[in-house]
Tab-separated table of C-alpha atoms in Angstrom:
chain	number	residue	atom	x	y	z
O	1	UNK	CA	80.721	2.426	-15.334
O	2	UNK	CA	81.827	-1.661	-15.797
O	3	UNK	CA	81.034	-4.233	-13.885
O	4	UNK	CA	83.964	-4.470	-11.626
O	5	UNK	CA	83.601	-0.990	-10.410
O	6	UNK	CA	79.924	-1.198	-10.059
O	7	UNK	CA	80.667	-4.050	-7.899
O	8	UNK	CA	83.574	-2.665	-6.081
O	9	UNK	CA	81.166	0.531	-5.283
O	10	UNK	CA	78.089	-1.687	-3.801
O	11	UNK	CA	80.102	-3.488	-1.763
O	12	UNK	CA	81.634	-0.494	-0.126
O	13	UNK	CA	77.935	1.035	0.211
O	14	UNK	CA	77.203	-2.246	1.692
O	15	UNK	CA	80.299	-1.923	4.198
O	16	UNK	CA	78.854	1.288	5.183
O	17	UNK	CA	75.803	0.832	5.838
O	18	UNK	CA	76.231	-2.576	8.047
O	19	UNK	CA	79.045	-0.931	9.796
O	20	UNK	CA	76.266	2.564	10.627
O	21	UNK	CA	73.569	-0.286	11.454
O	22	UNK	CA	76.253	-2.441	13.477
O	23	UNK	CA	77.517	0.439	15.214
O	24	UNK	CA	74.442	2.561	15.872
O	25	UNK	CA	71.892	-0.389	16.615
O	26	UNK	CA	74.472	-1.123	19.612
O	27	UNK	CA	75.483	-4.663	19.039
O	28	UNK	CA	78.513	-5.870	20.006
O	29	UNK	CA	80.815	-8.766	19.414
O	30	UNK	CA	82.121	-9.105	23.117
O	31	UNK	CA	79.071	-9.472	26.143
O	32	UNK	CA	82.496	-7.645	28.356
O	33	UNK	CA	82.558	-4.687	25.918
O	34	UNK	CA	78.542	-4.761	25.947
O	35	UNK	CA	78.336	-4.526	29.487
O	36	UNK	CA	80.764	-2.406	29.960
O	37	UNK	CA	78.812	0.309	27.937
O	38	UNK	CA	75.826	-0.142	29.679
O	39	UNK	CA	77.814	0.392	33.101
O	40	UNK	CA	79.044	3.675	31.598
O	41	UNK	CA	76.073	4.894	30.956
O	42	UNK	CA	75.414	5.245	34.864
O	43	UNK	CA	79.028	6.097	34.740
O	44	UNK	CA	80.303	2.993	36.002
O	45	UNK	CA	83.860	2.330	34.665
O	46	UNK	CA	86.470	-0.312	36.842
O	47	UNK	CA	84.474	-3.375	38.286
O	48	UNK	CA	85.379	-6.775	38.512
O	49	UNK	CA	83.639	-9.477	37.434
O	50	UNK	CA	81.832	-11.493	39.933
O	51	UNK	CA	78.781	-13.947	39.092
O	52	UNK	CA	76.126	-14.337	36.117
O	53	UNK	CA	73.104	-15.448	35.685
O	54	UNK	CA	71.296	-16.607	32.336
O	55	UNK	CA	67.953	-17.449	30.948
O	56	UNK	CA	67.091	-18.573	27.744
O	57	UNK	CA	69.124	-15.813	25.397
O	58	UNK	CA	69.341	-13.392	28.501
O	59	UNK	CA	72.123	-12.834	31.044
O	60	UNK	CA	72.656	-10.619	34.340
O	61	UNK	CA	75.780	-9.988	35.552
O	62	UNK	CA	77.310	-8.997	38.648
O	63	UNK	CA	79.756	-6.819	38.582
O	64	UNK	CA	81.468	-4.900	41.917
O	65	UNK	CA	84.268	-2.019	42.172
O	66	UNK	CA	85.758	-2.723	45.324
O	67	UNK	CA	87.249	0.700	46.141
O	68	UNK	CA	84.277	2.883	45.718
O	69	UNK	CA	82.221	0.167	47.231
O	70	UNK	CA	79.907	-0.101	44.131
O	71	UNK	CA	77.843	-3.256	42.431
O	72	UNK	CA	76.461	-3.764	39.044
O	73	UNK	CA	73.480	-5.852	38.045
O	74	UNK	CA	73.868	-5.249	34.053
O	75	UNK	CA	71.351	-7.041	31.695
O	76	UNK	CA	72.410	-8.356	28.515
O	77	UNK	CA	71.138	-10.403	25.453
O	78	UNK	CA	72.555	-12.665	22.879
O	79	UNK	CA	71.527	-12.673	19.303
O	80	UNK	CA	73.582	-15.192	17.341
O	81	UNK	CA	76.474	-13.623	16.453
O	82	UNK	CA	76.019	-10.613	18.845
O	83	UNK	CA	75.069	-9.532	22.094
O	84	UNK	CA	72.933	-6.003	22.961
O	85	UNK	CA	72.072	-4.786	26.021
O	86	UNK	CA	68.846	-5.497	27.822
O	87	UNK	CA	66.804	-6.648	30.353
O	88	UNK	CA	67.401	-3.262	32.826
O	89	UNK	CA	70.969	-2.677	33.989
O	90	UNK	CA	71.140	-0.711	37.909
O	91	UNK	CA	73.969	0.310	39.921
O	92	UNK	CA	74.174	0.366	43.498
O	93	UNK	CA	76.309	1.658	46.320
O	94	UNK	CA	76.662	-0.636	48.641
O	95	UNK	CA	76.162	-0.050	52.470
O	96	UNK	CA	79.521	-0.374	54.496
O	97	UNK	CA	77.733	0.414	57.405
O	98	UNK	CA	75.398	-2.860	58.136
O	99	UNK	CA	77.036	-6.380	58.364
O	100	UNK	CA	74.877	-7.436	55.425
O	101	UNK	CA	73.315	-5.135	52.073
O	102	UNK	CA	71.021	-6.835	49.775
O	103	UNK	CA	70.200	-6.118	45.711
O	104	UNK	CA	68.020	-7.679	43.583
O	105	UNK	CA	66.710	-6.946	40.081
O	106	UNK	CA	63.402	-8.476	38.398
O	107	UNK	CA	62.843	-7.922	34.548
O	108	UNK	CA	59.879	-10.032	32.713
O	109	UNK	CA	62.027	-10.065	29.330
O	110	UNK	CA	64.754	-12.055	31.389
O	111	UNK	CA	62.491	-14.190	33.216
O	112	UNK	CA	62.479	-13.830	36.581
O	113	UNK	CA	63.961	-12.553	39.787
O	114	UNK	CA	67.666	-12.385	40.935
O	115	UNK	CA	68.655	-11.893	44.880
O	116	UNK	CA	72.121	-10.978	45.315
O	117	UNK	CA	73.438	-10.399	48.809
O	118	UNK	CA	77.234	-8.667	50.265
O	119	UNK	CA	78.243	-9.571	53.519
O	120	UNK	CA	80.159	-7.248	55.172
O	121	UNK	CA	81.689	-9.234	57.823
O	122	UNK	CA	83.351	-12.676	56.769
O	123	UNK	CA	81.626	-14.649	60.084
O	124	UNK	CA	78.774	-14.532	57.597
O	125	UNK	CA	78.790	-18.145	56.408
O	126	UNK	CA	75.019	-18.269	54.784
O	127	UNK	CA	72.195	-15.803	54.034
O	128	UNK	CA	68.636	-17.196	54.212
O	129	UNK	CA	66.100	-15.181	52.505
O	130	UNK	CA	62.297	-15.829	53.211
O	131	UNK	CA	60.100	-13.509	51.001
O	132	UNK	CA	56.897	-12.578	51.461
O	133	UNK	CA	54.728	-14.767	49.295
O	134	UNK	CA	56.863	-17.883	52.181
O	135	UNK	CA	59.099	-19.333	49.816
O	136	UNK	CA	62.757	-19.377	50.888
O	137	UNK	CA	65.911	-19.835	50.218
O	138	UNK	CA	69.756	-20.231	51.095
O	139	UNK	CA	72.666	-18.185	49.943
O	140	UNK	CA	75.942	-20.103	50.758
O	141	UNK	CA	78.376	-19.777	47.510
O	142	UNK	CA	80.427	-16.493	48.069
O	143	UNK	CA	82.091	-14.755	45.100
O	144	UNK	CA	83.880	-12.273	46.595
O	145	UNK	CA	81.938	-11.946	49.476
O	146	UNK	CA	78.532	-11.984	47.331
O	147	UNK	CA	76.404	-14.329	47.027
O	148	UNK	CA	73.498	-14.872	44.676
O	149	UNK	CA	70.380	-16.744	43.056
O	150	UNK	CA	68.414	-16.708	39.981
O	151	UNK	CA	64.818	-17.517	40.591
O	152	UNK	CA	62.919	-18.229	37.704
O	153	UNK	CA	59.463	-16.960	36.710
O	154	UNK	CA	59.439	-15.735	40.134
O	155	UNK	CA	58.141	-12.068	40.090
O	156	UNK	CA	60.132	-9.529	41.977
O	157	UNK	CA	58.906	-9.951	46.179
O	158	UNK	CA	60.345	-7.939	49.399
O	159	UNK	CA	61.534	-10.500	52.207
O	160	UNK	CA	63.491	-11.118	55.135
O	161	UNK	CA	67.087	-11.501	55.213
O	162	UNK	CA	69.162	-13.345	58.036
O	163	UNK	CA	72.850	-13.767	58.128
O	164	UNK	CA	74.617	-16.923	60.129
O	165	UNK	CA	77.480	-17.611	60.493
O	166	UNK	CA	78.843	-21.266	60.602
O	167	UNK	CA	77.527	-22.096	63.947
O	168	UNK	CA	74.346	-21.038	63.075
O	169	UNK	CA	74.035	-18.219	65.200
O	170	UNK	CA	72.199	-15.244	63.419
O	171	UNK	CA	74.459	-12.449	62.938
O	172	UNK	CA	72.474	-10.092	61.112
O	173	UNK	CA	68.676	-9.205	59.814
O	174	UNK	CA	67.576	-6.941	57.118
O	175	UNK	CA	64.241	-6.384	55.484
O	176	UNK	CA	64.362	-5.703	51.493
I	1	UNK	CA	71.025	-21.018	-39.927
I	2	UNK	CA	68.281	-18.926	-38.896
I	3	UNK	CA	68.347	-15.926	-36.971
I	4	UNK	CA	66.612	-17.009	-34.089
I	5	UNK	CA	68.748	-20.010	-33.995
I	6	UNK	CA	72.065	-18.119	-34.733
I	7	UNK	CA	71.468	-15.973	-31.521
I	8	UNK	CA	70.231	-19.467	-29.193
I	9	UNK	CA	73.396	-20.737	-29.877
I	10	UNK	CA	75.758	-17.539	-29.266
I	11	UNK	CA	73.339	-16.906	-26.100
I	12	UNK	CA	73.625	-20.184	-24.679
I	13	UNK	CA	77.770	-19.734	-24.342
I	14	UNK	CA	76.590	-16.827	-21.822
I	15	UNK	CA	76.816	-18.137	-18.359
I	16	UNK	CA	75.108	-15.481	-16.725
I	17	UNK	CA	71.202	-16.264	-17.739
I	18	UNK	CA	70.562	-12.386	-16.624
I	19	UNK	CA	72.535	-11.203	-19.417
I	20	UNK	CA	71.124	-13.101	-21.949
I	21	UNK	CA	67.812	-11.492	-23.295
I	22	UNK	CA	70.274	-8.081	-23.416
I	23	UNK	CA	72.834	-9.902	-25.795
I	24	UNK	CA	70.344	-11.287	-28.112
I	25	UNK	CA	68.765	-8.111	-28.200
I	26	UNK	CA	71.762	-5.995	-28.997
I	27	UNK	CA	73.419	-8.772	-31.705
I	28	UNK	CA	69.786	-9.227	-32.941
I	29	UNK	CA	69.448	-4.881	-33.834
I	30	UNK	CA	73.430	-5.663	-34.797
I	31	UNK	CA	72.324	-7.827	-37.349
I	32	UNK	CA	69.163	-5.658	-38.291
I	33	UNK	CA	71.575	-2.860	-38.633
I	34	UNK	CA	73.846	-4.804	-41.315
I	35	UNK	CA	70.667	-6.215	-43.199
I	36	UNK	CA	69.625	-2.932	-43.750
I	37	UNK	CA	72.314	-1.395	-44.940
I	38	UNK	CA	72.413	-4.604	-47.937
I	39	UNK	CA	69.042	-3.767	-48.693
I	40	UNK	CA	70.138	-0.003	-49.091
I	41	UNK	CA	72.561	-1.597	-51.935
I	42	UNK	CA	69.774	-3.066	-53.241
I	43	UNK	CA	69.975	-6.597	-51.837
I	44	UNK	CA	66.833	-8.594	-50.664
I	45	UNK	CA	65.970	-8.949	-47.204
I	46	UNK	CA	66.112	-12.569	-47.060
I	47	UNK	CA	69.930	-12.711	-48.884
I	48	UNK	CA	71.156	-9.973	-46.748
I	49	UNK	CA	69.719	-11.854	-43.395
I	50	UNK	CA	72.330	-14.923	-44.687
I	51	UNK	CA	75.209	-12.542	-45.087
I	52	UNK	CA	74.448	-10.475	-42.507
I	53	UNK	CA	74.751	-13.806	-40.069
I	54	UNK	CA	77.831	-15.801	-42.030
I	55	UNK	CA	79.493	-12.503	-41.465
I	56	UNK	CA	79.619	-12.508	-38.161
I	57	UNK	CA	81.095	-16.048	-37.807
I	58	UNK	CA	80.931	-18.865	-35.533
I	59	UNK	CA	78.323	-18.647	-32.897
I	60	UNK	CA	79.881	-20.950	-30.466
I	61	UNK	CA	83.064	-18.873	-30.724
I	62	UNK	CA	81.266	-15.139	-30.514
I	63	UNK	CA	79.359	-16.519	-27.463
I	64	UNK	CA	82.652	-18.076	-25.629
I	65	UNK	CA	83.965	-14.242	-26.604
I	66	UNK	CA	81.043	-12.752	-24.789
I	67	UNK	CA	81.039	-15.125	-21.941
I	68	UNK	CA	84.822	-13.805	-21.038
I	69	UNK	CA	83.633	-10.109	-21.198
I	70	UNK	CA	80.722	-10.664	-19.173
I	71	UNK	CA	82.079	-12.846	-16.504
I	72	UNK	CA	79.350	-14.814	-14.845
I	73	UNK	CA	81.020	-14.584	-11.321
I	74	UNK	CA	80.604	-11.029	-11.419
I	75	UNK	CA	77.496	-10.480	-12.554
I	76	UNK	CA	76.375	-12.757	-9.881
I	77	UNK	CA	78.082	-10.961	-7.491
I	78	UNK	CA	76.737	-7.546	-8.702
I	79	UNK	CA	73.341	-8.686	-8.748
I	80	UNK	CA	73.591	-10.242	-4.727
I	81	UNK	CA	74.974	-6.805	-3.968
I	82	UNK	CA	72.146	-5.055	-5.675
I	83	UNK	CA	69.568	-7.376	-3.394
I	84	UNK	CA	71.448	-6.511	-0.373
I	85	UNK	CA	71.251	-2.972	-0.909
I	86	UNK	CA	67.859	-3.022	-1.488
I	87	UNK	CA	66.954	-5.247	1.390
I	88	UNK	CA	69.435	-2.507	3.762
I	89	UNK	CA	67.172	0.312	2.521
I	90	UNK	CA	64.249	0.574	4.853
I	91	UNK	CA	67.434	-0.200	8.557
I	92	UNK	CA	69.435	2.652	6.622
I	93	UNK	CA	65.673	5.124	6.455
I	94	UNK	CA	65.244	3.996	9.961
I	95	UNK	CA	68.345	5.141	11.372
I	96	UNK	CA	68.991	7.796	9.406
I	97	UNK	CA	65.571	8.789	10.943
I	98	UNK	CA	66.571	8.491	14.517
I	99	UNK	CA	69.974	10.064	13.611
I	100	UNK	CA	68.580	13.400	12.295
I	101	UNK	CA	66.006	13.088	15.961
I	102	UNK	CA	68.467	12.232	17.974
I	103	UNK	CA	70.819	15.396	16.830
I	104	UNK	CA	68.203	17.593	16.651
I	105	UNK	CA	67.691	17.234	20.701
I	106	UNK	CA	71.130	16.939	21.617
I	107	UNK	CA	72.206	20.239	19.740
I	108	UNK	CA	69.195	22.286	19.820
I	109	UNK	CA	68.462	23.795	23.319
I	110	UNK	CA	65.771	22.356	25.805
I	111	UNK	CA	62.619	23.749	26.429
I	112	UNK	CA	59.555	22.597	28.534
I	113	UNK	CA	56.433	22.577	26.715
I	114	UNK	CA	53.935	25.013	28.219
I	115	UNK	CA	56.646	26.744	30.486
I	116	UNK	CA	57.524	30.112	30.025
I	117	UNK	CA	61.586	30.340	29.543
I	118	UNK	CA	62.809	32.899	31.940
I	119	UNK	CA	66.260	32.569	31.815
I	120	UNK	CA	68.619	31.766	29.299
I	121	UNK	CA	71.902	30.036	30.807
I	122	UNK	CA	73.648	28.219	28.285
I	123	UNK	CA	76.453	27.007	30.536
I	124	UNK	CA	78.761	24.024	29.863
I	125	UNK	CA	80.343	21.691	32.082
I	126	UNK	CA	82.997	18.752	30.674
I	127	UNK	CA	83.100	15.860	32.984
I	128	UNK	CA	85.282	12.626	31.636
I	129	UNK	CA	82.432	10.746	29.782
I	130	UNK	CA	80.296	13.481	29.169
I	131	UNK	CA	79.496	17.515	28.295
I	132	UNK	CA	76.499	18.917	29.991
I	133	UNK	CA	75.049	22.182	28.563
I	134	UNK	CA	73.151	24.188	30.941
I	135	UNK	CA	70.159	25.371	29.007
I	136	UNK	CA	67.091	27.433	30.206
I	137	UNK	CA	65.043	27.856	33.280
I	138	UNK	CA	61.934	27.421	32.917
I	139	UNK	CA	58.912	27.926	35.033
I	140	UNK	CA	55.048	26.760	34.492
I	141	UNK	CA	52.073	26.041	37.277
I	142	UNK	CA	54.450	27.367	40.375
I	143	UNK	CA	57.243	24.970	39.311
I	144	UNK	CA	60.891	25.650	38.259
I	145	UNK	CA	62.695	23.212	35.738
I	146	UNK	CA	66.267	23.473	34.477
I	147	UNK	CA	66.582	21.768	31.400
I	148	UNK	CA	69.873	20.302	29.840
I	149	UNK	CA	71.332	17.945	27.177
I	150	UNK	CA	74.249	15.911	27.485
I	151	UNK	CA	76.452	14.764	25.077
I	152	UNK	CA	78.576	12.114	24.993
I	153	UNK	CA	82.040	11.430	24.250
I	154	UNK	CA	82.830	9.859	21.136
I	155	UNK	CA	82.841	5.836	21.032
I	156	UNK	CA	82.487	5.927	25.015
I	157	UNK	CA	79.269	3.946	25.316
I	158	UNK	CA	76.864	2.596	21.968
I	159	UNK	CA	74.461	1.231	24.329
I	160	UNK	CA	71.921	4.317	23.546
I	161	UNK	CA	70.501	5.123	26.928
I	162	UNK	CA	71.845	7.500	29.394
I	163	UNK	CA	71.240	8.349	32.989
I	164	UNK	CA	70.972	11.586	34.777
I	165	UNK	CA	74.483	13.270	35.479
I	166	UNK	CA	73.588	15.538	38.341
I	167	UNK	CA	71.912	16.628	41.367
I	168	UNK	CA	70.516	20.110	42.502
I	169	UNK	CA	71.663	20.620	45.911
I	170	UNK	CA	71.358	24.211	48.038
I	171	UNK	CA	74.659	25.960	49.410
I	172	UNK	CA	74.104	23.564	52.789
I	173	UNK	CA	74.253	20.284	50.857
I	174	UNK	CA	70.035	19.882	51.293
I	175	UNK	CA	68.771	18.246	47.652
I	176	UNK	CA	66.254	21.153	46.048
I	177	UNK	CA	65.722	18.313	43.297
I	178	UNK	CA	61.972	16.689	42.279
I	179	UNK	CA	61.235	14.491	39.581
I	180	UNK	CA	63.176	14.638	36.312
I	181	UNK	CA	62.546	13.743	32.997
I	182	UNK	CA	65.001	12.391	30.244
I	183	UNK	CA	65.165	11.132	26.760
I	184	UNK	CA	68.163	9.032	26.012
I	185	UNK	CA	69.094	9.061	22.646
I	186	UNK	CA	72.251	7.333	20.497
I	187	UNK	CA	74.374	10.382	21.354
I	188	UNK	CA	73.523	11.178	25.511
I	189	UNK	CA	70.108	12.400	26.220
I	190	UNK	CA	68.234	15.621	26.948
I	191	UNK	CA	65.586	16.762	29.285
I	192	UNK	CA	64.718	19.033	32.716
I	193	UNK	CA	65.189	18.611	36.328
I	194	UNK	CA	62.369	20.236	38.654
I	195	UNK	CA	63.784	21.949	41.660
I	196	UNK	CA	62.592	23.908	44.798
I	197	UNK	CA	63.967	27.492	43.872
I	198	UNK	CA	66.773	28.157	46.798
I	199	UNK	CA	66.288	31.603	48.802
I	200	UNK	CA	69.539	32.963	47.760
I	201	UNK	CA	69.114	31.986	43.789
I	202	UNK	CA	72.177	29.913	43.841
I	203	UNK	CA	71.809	26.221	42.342
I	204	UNK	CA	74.828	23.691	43.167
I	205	UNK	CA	74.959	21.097	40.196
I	206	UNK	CA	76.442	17.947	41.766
I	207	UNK	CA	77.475	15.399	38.945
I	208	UNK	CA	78.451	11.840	38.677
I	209	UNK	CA	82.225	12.439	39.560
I	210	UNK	CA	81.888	14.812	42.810
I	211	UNK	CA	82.397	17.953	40.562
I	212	UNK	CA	80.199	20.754	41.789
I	213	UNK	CA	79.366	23.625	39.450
I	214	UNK	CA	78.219	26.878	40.640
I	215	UNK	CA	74.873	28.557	38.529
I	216	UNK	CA	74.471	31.966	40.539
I	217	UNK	CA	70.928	32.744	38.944
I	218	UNK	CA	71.050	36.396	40.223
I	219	UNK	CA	74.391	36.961	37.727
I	220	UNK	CA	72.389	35.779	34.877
I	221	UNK	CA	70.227	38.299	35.471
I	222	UNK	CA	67.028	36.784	37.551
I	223	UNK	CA	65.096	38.394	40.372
């Protein structure tokens, strides 16, 4: 066989086998498309986007689907070129019933803890969150009626959540 | 000219160093060939050398010839594509590894290990994103497991994990399921679900999108 079709043939091999490793090794060229398979693996499909958080090469992302009441916390990393998923993805239903609902997800890979918070009524003008180990802190910028934080090398912690609205009156209290 | 300078300078013309030591090789046994064949006539080695070499003609010429057929661009290009192959040998192993795994659990029934199989159910249930197949029930140390494997669709998630699809619920709604335990593999996942075994041997299989199937264990024949 020449050259040129020696060549021709490697280079299709080549194809092939980036294209099995690319497809099969899950990376992806869009972090949407890459989270999006993650949420349909717990058979999550339509969500809208609401709020990220990153860390060094790691993100979380918040996603909701308003109409079955559902949230996302979906973990993903970037490598270069691509991103994977990672960093433990949940999904939640979300608790129409109580003024206020609370998530939160903790992975060591993505380095540290994330509080996310839904109010339920929209007299709910800040969320202050005191966990157990004393340190606190305020949730004030809604997305959507969530509102989050990122706090880093903070290990995950149970606290107590309180709801005000803008008078400061406490409208609801949960324990997570 | 000598030989060994003859084939320097026709060599030297080659771009492609890789192809060198080849050429000088095969125009070196070229011009044994012709030597011998004068000697065969009776010439001496050392007089058939010279003609053998002014026959051939101008070395700078012959190796500007050669360079043409053996173009330098693709012989680099053939030898980078040989490297990469090589260096994609051991991902390609690796997942053609976990490929031949991975199909092995999805399309070969589920067992438990240690747990005597007492009924065979092979059902299958298509939801949008996935097909469940029903496989066994099992039952070791007083406990009942249903195992399963899902599979699913086609380019509908690369992410290579999967969650369970189902519950086991009784005919009043009450959830008969324990722990569970699942692999997750590139194309769904496999595993078993233990249950509390219902009085009236019917389990309800509630899955991700509200669909409820029906597995009447006294119709598949258990008491």
């Amino acid at each position: 066989m020449n050259r040129v079709r020696k060549l021709i043939l490697n280079t299709l091999v080549i194809i092939c086998s980036l294209f099995l490793i690319y497809y099969f090794g899950g990376f992806y060229i869009s972090k949407e498309t890459c989270d999006l398979h993650t949420m349909r693996s717990f058979y999550v499909n339509e969500t809208t986007y609401i709020m990220e958080f990153s860390n060094n090469n790691y993100t979380k992302t918040i996603y909701a689907n308003p109409e079955e009441k559902t949230m996302s916390i979906v973990g993903s990393k970037r490598m270069g070129f691509w991103h994977q998923t990672a960093s433990s993805s949940t999904g939640h239903k979300i608790d129409m019933n109580n003024k206020l609902d609370t998530f939160g997800s903790y992975s060591r890979d993505f380095g540290g803890m994330i509080t996310v918070v839904y109010r339920n009524d929209s007299a709910i003008d800040k969320v202050e969150v005191c966990y157990d180990d004393g340190f606190c802190v305020v949730l004030d910028d809604w997305k959507q009626d969530f509102a989050g934080v990122f706090i880093k090398d903070k290990m995950w912690q149970n606290g107590i959540y309180k709801a005000y609205d803008n008078q400061g009156n406490l409208i609801a209290e949960i324990s997570y | 000219m000598k030989r060994e300078e003859f084939l320097q300078l026709i060599t030297k013309q080659i771009q492609y160093v890789f192809d060198r030591k080849d050429i000088e090789e095969e125009l070196n046994q070229h011009i044994e060939d012709s030597i011998l064949d004068m000697v065969d006539d009776g010439i001496q080695y050392l007089e058939a050398e010279k003609i053998a070499i002014q026959q051939m003609g101008n070395p700078v010429e012959i190796g500007k010839q050669l360079n043409k057929e053996h173009h330098p661009l693709v012989g680099y290009l053939l030898l980078l594509s040989k490297i990469v192959i090589c260096l994609l040998i051991i991902p390609m192993i690796l997942i053609g590894i976990i490929l031949v795994r991975d199909m092995y659990y999805v399309f070969t029934p589920t067992t438990v290990s240690g747990a005597e199989t007492i009924l065979k159910i092979h059902e299958q249930v298509d939801i949008p994103t996935h097909r469940i197949m029903i496989d066994n029930l099992c039952y070791k140390d007083d406990t009942y497991y249903l195992t399963y494997r899902s599979l699913k669709n086609f380019g509908y998630s690369r992410t290579g994990w999967d969650t369970d699809s189902f519950d086991i619920v009784d005919v009043t709604g009450e959830f008969l399921m324990g722990s569970s335990f699942r692999d997750s593999n590139l194309f769904g996942g496999a595993g078993y679900a233990i249950f509390k075994m219902p009085e009236d041997r019917v389990l309800y299989l509630r899955f991700q999108n509200e669909k409820l199937v029906v597995i009447d264990l006294l119709e598949y024949g258990y008491e």
